[in-house]
Structures are given as C-alpha cells and as structure tokens.
Coordinates of N, CA and C in Angstrom, one line a residue:
M1 N 21.4 31.4 3.9 CA 20.6 30.3 4.0 C 19.9 30.1 2.7
Q2 N 19.9 29.0 2.2 CA 19.0 28.6 1.0 C 18.0 27.8 1.3
V3 N 16.7 28.1 1.0 CA 15.5 27.2 1.2 C 15.2 26.4 0.0
I4 N 15.1 25.2 0.2 CA 14.7 24.2 -0.9 C 13.3 23.8 -0.8
R5 N 12.4 24.2 -1.7 CA 11.0 23.9 -1.6 C 10.9 22.3 -1.9
P6 N 9.9 21.6 -1.1 CA 9.7 20.3 -1.2 C 8.7 20.1 -2.5
I7 N 9.1 19.0 -3.2 CA 8.2 18.6 -4.5 C 7.5 17.5 -4.0
P8 N 6.3 17.3 -4.4 CA 5.4 16.0 -4.1 C 6.0 14.9 -4.9
I9 N 6.0 13.6 -4.3 CA 6.6 12.5 -4.9 C 5.3 11.8 -5.5
T10 N 5.4 11.5 -6.8 CA 4.4 10.7 -7.4 C 4.9 9.6 -8.1
D11 N 4.0 8.8 -8.9 CA 4.5 7.7 -9.7 C 5.4 8.3 -10.9
Q12 N 5.2 9.5 -11.4 CA 5.9 10.2 -12.4 C 7.4 10.5 -11.9
T13 N 7.5 11.0 -10.6 CA 8.8 11.4 -10.0 C 9.6 10.3 -9.5
L14 N 8.9 9.3 -8.9 CA 9.7 8.1 -8.4 C 9.9 7.0 -9.3
V15 N 10.8 7.2 -10.3 CA 11.0 6.2 -11.4 C 11.8 5.0 -11.1
A16 N 12.6 5.1 -10.0 CA 13.6 4.0 -9.5 C 13.7 4.0 -8.0
S17 N 13.8 2.8 -7.5 CA 14.1 2.5 -6.1 C 14.6 1.2 -5.9
S18 N 15.6 1.2 -4.9 CA 16.0 -0.2 -4.4 C 15.2 -0.9 -3.5
I19 N 14.2 -0.2 -3.0 CA 13.2 -0.8 -2.0 C 12.0 -1.4 -2.7
P20 N 11.9 -2.7 -2.6 CA 10.9 -3.5 -3.4 C 9.4 -3.0 -3.1
E21 N 8.5 -3.0 -4.1 CA 7.2 -2.5 -4.0 C 6.3 -3.6 -3.2
Q22 N 6.6 -4.8 -3.6 CA 5.7 -6.0 -3.1 C 5.7 -6.2 -1.7
D23 N 4.6 -6.0 -1.0 CA 4.4 -6.3 0.4 C 3.5 -7.4 0.6
A24 N 2.6 -7.6 -0.2 CA 1.4 -8.5 0.1 C 1.1 -9.0 -1.4
P25 N 0.2 -10.0 -1.5 CA -0.4 -10.3 -2.8 C -1.2 -9.2 -3.4
E26 N -1.2 -9.1 -4.6 CA -2.0 -8.1 -5.3 C -3.5 -8.5 -5.2
Y27 N -4.4 -7.4 -5.0 CA -5.9 -7.9 -4.9 C -6.4 -8.4 -6.2
S28 N -7.1 -9.4 -6.0 CA -7.8 -10.1 -7.2 C -9.3 -10.3 -6.9
S29 N -10.1 -9.8 -7.7 CA -11.5 -9.8 -7.7 C -12.2 -11.2 -7.6
G30 N -11.4 -12.2 -8.2 CA -11.8 -13.5 -8.3 C -11.3 -14.4 -6.9
T31 N -10.8 -13.7 -6.1 CA -10.3 -14.4 -5.0 C -11.2 -14.2 -3.7
T32 N -11.4 -15.1 -2.9 CA -12.2 -15.0 -1.6 C -11.3 -14.8 -0.5
Y33 N -11.3 -13.7 0.3 CA -10.4 -13.5 1.4 C -11.1 -13.6 2.7
A34 N -10.4 -14.0 3.7 CA -10.8 -14.3 5.0 C -10.5 -13.0 5.8
V35 N -11.1 -13.0 7.0 CA -10.8 -11.9 8.0 C -9.3 -11.8 8.3
D36 N -8.7 -10.6 8.3 CA -7.3 -10.4 8.5 C -6.3 -10.7 7.3
D37 N -6.8 -11.2 6.1 CA -6.0 -11.3 4.9 C -5.6 -9.8 4.6
V38 N -4.4 -9.7 4.0 CA -3.9 -8.4 3.6 C -3.5 -8.5 2.1
V39 N -3.9 -7.5 1.4 CA -3.7 -7.5 0.0 C -3.2 -6.1 -0.4
Q40 N -2.4 -6.2 -1.6 CA -1.9 -4.8 -2.0 C -2.6 -4.3 -3.2
V41 N -2.8 -3.0 -3.4 CA -3.3 -2.4 -4.6 C -2.2 -1.4 -5.1
T42 N -1.4 -1.8 -6.0 CA -0.2 -1.1 -6.3 C -0.5 0.3 -7.1
S43 N -1.8 0.3 -7.7 CA -2.3 1.5 -8.4 C -2.3 2.7 -7.5
V44 N -2.7 2.4 -6.2 CA -2.8 3.5 -5.3 C -1.8 3.4 -4.1
Q45 N -0.7 2.4 -4.3 CA 0.3 2.3 -3.3 C -0.2 2.0 -1.8
S46 N -1.1 1.2 -1.8 CA -1.8 1.0 -0.3 C -2.0 -0.6 -0.2
L47 N -2.0 -0.8 1.2 CA -2.3 -2.2 1.7 C -3.6 -2.1 2.3
Y48 N -4.4 -3.1 2.2 CA -5.7 -3.3 2.9 C -5.8 -4.6 3.6
Q49 N -6.6 -4.5 4.7 CA -6.9 -5.8 5.5 C -8.2 -6.0 5.4
S50 N -8.6 -7.3 5.1 CA -10.0 -7.7 5.2 C -10.6 -7.8 6.5
V51 N -11.7 -7.2 6.7 CA -12.5 -7.2 8.0 C -13.7 -8.0 8.0
S52 N -14.1 -8.7 6.9 CA -15.1 -9.5 6.8 C -14.8 -11.0 6.3
A53 N -15.5 -11.9 6.7 CA -15.4 -13.2 6.3 C -15.9 -13.6 4.8
A54 N -15.4 -14.4 4.0 CA -15.9 -14.7 2.7 C -15.9 -13.4 1.9
N55 N -15.0 -12.6 2.0 CA -14.9 -11.3 1.4 C -14.5 -11.6 -0.2
N56 N -15.6 -11.4 -1.1 CA -15.4 -11.8 -2.5 C -15.8 -10.6 -3.3
D57 N -15.0 -10.2 -4.3 CA -15.5 -9.2 -5.3 C -15.8 -7.9 -4.7
N58 N -15.1 -7.5 -3.6 CA -15.2 -6.1 -3.0 C -14.0 -5.4 -3.1
N59 N -14.1 -4.4 -4.0 CA -12.8 -3.7 -4.4 C -12.3 -2.8 -3.1
P60 N -11.2 -3.0 -2.6 CA -10.7 -2.3 -1.4 C -10.7 -0.9 -1.6
V61 N -10.4 -0.4 -2.7 CA -10.2 1.1 -3.0 C -11.5 1.7 -2.9
A62 N -12.6 1.1 -3.4 CA -14.0 1.7 -3.4 C -14.8 1.3 -2.2
D63 N -14.2 0.4 -1.3 CA -15.0 -0.1 -0.2 C -15.2 1.0 0.9
D64 N -16.2 1.0 1.7 CA -16.6 2.1 2.6 C -16.1 1.7 3.9
G65 N -15.3 0.7 4.1 CA -14.9 0.1 5.4 C -15.6 -1.0 5.9
T66 N -16.6 -1.5 5.2 CA -17.4 -2.7 5.5 C -16.6 -4.0 5.3
N67 N -15.8 -4.1 4.3 CA -15.1 -5.3 4.1 C -13.5 -5.0 4.2
W68 N -13.1 -3.8 3.8 CA -11.6 -3.5 3.9 C -11.3 -2.4 4.6
V69 N -10.2 -2.3 5.2 CA -9.6 -1.3 6.0 C -8.1 -0.9 5.4
R70 N -8.0 0.2 5.0 CA -6.5 0.6 4.5 C -5.6 0.7 5.7
I71 N -4.5 0.0 5.7 CA -3.6 -0.1 6.9 C -2.4 0.6 6.7
S72 N -1.7 0.7 5.5 CA -0.7 1.6 5.3 C -0.4 1.7 3.8
S73 N 0.8 2.5 3.5 CA 1.2 2.5 2.2 C 2.0 1.2 1.9
T74 N 2.3 0.9 0.7 CA 3.1 -0.1 0.2 C 4.5 0.0 0.7
N75 N 5.3 -1.1 0.7 CA 6.7 -1.0 1.0 C 7.6 0.1 0.6
R76 N 7.5 0.4 -0.6 CA 8.3 1.4 -1.3 C 7.8 2.7 -0.9
W77 N 6.5 3.0 -1.0 CA 6.1 4.3 -0.6 C 5.9 4.7 0.9
R78 N 6.1 3.6 1.8 CA 6.0 3.8 3.2 C 7.3 4.6 3.7
A79 N 8.4 4.5 2.8 CA 9.6 5.2 3.1 C 9.4 6.7 2.9
L80 N 8.3 7.2 2.2 CA 8.1 8.5 1.9 C 7.0 9.2 2.5
T81 N 6.4 8.4 3.5 CA 5.3 8.8 4.3 C 5.7 9.9 5.3
S82 N 5.0 10.9 5.8 CA 5.4 11.7 6.8 C 5.3 11.1 8.3
K83 N 4.7 10.0 8.3 CA 4.5 9.3 9.6 C 5.8 8.9 10.2
S84 N 6.3 9.2 11.4 CA 7.6 8.9 11.9 C 7.6 7.3 12.2
A85 N 6.3 6.8 12.4 CA 6.4 5.3 12.8 C 6.5 4.4 11.6
A86 N 6.5 5.0 10.4 CA 6.4 4.1 9.2 C 7.8 3.5 9.0
R87 N 7.6 2.3 8.5 CA 8.9 1.4 8.3 C 8.9 0.9 6.9
R88 N 10.1 0.6 6.5 CA 10.1 -0.1 5.1 C 11.2 -1.2 5.2
R89 N 11.0 -2.1 4.4 CA 11.9 -3.2 4.2 C 12.9 -3.1 3.0
H90 N 14.1 -3.3 3.1 CA 15.0 -3.4 1.9 C 15.6 -4.9 1.9
Q91 N 15.3 -5.5 0.9 CA 16.0 -6.8 0.7 C 17.4 -6.8 0.2
E92 N 18.3 -7.3 0.9 CA 19.7 -7.3 0.5 C 19.9 -8.2 -0.7
A93 N 20.7 -7.8 -1.6 CA 20.9 -8.7 -2.8 C 22.0 -9.6 -2.6

C-alpha cells in the first residue's frame, strides 16, 4: 500500500479550473449594501453577507461581524473545502 501525502491547495497550486470563480459581485468600498446583500472578495476566496443596513465602506475581511458575516468560500474554492455540505456550480459551455 502506498500513502499519498496531501498537499495544501493555494492560489499558487490551483492555476486552472473549469469551475468559475464568480459567485457574487466583487466588494466595492464605494457601494452601499443593504441587509442580506452578498459580495465576493476574490483575494481571500470568500463570500460575505451584509448584516447591517446602509453598509458603506466597511471592508468585509477586516470586519468583526458588525456589518459582514462570512458565509462560504467562493464557487471555485468551495469544491476544495473539507465540509461535505459544500456545493459548487459548473456552467456548461
């Protein structure tokens, strides 16, 4: 029996995928978000949901949960999560 050691998947190792990254609009500091709006922050492969009204200029990555809650990985990275409930979408060409 041969054991294959797992390697961590990072931006440097995942260089191509047929699963699209885009799940939601990219976060923009100049946009005002309403409660339940969802944004994507591609640099950290995460989706965030707004939990406050008139949410403006609050970076989801730096937020303490007052304005944003991380809800999942982005579409492409969700396929690589260890959570069995994770789902990903593949758009047929």
